[in-house]
CSV table of C-alpha atoms and ligand atoms in Angstrom, one decimal:
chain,number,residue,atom,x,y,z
A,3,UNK,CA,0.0,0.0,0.0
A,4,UNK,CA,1.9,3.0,-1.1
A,5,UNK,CA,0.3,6.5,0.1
A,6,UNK,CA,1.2,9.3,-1.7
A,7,UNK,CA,1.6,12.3,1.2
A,8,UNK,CA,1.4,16.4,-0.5
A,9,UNK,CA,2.3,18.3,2.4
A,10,UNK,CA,4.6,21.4,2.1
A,11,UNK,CA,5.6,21.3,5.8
A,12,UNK,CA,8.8,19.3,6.6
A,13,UNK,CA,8.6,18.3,10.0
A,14,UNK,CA,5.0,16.9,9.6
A,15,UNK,CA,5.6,15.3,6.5
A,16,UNK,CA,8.6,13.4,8.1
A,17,UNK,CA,6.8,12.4,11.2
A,18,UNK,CA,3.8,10.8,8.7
A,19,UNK,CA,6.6,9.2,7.0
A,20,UNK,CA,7.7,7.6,9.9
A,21,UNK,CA,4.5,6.7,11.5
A,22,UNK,CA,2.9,5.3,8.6
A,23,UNK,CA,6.1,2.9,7.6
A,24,UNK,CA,5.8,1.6,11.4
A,25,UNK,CA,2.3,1.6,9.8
A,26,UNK,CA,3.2,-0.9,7.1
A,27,UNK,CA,2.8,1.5,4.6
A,28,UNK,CA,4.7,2.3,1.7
A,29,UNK,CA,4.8,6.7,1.0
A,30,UNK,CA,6.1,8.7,-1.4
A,31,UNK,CA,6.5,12.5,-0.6
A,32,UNK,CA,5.4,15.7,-2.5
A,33,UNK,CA,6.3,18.9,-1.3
A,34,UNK,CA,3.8,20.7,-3.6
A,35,UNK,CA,2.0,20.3,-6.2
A,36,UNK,CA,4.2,20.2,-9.3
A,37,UNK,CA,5.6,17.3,-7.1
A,38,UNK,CA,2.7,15.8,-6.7
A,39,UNK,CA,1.0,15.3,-10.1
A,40,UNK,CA,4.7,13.8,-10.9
A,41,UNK,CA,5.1,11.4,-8.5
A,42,UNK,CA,1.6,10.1,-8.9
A,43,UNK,CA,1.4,7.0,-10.7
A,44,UNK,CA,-0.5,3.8,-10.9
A,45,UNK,CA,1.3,2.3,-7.8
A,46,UNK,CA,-0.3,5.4,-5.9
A,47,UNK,CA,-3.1,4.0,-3.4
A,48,UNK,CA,-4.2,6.2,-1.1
A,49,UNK,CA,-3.5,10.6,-1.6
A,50,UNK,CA,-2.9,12.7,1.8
A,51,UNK,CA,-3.3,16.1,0.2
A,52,UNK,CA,-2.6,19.4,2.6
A,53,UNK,CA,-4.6,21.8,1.3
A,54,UNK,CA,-2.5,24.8,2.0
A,55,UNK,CA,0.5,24.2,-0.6
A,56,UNK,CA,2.9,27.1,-1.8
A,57,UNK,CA,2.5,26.5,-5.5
A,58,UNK,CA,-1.1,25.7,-5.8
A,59,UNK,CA,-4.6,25.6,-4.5
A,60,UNK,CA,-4.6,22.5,-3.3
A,61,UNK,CA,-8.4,22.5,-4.2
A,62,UNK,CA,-6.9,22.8,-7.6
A,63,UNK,CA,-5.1,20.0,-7.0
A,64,UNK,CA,-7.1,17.6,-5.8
A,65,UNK,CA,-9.4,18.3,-8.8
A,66,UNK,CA,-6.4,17.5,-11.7
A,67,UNK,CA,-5.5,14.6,-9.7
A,68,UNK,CA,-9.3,13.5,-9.7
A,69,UNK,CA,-9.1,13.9,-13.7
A,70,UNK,CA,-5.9,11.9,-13.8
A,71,UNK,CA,-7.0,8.6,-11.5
A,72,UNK,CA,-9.6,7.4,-9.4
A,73,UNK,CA,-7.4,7.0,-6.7
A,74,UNK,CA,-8.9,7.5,-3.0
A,75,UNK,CA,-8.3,11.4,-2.2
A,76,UNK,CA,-7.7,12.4,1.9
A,77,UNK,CA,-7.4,16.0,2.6
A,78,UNK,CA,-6.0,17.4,5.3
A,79,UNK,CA,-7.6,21.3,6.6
A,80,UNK,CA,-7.5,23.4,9.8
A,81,UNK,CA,-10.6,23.0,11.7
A,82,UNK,CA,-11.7,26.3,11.0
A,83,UNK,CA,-11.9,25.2,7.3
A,84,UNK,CA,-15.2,24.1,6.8
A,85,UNK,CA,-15.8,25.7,3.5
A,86,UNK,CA,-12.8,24.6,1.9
A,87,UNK,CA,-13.1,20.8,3.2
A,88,UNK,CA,-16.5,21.1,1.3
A,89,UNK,CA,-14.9,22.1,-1.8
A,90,UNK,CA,-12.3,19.9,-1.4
A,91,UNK,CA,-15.1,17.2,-1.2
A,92,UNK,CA,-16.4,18.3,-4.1
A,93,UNK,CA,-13.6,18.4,-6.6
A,94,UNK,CA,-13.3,15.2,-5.7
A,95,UNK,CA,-11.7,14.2,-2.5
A,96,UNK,CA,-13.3,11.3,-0.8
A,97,UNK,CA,-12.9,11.9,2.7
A,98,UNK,CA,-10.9,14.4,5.0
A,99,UNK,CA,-9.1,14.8,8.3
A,100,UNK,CA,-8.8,18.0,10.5
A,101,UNK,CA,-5.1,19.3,11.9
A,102,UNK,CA,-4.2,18.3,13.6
A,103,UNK,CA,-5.0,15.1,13.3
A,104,UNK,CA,-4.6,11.7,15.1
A,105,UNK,CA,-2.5,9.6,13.2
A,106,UNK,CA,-4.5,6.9,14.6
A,107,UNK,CA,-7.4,8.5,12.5
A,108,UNK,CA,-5.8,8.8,9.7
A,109,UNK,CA,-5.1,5.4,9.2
A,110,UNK,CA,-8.2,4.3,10.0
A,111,UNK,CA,-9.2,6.3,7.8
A,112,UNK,CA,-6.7,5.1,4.7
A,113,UNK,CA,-8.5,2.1,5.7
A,114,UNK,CA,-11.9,3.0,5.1
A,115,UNK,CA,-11.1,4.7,1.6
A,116,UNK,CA,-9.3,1.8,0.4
A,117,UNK,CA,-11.7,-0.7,1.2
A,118,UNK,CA,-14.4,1.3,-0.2
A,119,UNK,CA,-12.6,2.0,-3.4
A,120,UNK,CA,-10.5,-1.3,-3.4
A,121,UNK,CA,-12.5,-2.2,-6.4
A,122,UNK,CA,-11.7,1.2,-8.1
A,123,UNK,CA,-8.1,1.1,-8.6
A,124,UNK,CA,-8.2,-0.6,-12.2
A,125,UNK,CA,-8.1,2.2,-14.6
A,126,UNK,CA,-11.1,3.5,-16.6
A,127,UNK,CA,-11.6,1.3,-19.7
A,128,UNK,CA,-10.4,3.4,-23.1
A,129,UNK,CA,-13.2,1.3,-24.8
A,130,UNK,CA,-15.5,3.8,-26.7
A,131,UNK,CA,-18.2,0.8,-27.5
A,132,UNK,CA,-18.7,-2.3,-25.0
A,133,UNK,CA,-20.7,-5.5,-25.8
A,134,UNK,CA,-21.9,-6.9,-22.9
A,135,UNK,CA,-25.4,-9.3,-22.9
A,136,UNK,CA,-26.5,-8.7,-26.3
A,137,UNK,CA,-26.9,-5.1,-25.4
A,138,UNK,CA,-24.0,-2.8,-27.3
A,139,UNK,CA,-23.3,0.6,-25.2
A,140,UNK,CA,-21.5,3.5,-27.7
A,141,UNK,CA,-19.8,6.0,-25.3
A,142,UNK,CA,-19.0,8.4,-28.4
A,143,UNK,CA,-22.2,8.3,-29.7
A,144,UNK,CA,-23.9,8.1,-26.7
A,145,UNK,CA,-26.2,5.1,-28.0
A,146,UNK,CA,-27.4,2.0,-26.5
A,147,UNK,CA,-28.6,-0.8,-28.5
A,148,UNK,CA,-30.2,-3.9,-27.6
A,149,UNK,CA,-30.5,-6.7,-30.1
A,150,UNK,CA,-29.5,-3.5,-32.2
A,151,UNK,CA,-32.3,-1.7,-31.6
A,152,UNK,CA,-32.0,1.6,-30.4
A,153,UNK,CA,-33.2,2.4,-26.9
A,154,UNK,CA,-34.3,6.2,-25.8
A,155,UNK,CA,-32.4,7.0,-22.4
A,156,UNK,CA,-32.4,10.3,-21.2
A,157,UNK,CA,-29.2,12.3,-20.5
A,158,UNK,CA,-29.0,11.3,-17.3
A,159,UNK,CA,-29.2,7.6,-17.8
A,160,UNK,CA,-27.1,7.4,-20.6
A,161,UNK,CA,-24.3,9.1,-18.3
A,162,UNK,CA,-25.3,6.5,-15.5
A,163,UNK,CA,-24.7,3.8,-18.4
A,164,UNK,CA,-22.1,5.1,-19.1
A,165,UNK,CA,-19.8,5.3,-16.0
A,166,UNK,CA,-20.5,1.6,-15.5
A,167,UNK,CA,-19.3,0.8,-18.7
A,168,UNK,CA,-16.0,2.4,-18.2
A,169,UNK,CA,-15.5,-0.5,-15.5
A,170,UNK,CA,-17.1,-3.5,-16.8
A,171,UNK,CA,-16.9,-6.0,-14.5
A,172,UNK,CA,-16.8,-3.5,-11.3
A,173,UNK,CA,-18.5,-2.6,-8.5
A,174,UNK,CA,-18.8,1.1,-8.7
A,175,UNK,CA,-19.3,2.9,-5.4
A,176,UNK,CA,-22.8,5.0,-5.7
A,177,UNK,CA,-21.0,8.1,-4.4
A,178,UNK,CA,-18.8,7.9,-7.3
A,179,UNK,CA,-21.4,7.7,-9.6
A,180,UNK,CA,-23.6,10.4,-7.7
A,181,UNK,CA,-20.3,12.8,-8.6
A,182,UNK,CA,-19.5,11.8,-12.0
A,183,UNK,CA,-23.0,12.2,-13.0
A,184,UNK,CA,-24.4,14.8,-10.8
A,185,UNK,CA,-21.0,16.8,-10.1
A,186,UNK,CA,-22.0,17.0,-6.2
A,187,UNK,CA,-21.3,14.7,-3.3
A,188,UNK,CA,-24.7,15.0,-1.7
A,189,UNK,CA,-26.2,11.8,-0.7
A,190,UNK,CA,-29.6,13.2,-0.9
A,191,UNK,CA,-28.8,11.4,-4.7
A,192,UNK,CA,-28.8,8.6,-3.4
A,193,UNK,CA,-32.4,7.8,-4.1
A,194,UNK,CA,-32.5,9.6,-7.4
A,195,UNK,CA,-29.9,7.2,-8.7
A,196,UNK,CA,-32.1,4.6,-7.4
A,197,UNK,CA,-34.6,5.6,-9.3
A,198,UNK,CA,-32.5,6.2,-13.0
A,199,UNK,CA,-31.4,2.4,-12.4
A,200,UNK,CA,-35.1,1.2,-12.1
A,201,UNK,CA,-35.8,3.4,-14.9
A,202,UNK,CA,-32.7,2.3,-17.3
A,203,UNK,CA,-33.3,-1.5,-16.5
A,204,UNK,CA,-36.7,-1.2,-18.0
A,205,UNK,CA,-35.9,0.8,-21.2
A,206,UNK,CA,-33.2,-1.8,-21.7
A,207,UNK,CA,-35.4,-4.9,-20.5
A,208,UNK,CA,-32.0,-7.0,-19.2
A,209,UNK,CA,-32.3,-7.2,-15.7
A,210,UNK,CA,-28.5,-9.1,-15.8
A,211,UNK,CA,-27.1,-5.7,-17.0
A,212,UNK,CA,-26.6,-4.1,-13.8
A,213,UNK,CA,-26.3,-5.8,-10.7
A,214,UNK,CA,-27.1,-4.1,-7.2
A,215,UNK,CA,-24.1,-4.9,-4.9
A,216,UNK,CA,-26.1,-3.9,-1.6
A,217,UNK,CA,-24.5,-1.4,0.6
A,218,UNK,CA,-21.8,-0.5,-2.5
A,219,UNK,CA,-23.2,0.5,-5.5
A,220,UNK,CA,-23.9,-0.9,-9.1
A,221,UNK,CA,-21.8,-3.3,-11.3
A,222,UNK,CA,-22.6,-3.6,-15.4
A,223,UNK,CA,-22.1,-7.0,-16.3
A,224,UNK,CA,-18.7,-8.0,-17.4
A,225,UNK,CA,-18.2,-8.0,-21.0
B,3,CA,CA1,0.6,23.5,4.2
């Protein structure tokens, strides 16, 4: 488990160092952000992103690292922060701790990300069409066929469809679809995307397309 720490202060940066090796974990350090869109790579499992970096808004950040990978985002804010630890949740960070913080916490934290995301570490698919039970999904052309017969999804369904498709196969946590689709973090929907599946499994008529994993999220059948 290799955790990627951005965090412009030295003495903090090597006391996480130390404590998450004793930790088990692998790190790799950043001491901004030039340094930390370099050093992140596909081994990267876990981002601890300070928010207050000397290059960069670390809001900005977190929001080109979110483009670049799906990797699980932490970031770290003064208590006082509450506005910016919603922003940072919105670009794209999945969870947050508060300086200063418990190291204890923050590992349990790590923890929690990981698992929830474990299945999320494969890359997107580059696929721009995926066959999967007789029903064809065309990300450029933003089509659906079934038996190739055209099926009418709205806009938001078709963008439901078609975050599944870009992990075939995986278990895609319903708050990342809630933010790729609806840009927000609020759980409130949660029910609306309830509601799209219902709606999409009908229009498409395979109820093996998507599987509810209870608890998760949604998995599209692998191709
Ligand atoms: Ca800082």
């Amino acid at each position: 488990m290799t955790v990627l720490i951005v965090e412009d202060d030295d003495r903090l940066m090597d006391a996480l160092r130390a404590f998450l090796h004793k930790a088990g974990y692998g790190t790799v350090s950043a001491a901004d952000a030039a340094q930390a869109l370099e050093a992140l790579g596909s081994d990267t499992e876990v981002v601890l992103l300070d928010l207050g970096l000397p290059d960069m808004d670390g809001i900005e950040l977190c929001r080109l690292i979110r483009q670049r990978s799906g990797v699980p985002i932490i970031i770290a804010t003064a208590r006082s922060h509450v506005q910016e630890r919603i922003r940072g949740l919105r670009a794209g960070a999945d969870d947050f701790v508060v300086k200063p913080y418990n190291v204890l916490e923050l590992v349990a934290r790590i923890e929690a990300v990981t698992r929830r995301s474990r299945a999320m570490v494969v890359e997107p698919s580059a696929e721009q069409v995926i066959d999967v039970s007789g029903v064809r999904i065309d990300l450029s052309g933003r089509l659906v066929l079934v038996d190739g017969a055209a099926v009418e999804l709205t806009r938001t369904e078709f963008d439901i469809v078609a975050v599944l498709a870009r992990y075939p196969g995986v278990v895609v946590p319903r708050e990342r679809i809630i933010r790729e689709v609806w840009q927000t973090d609020w759980h409130a929907f949660s029910r609306s995307l309830e509601v799209h599946i219902g709606s999409i499994r009908r229009k498409v008529g395979r109820g093996d397309l998507i599987e509810t994993v209870r608890g998760v999220g949604y998995r599209l059948a692998g191709g």
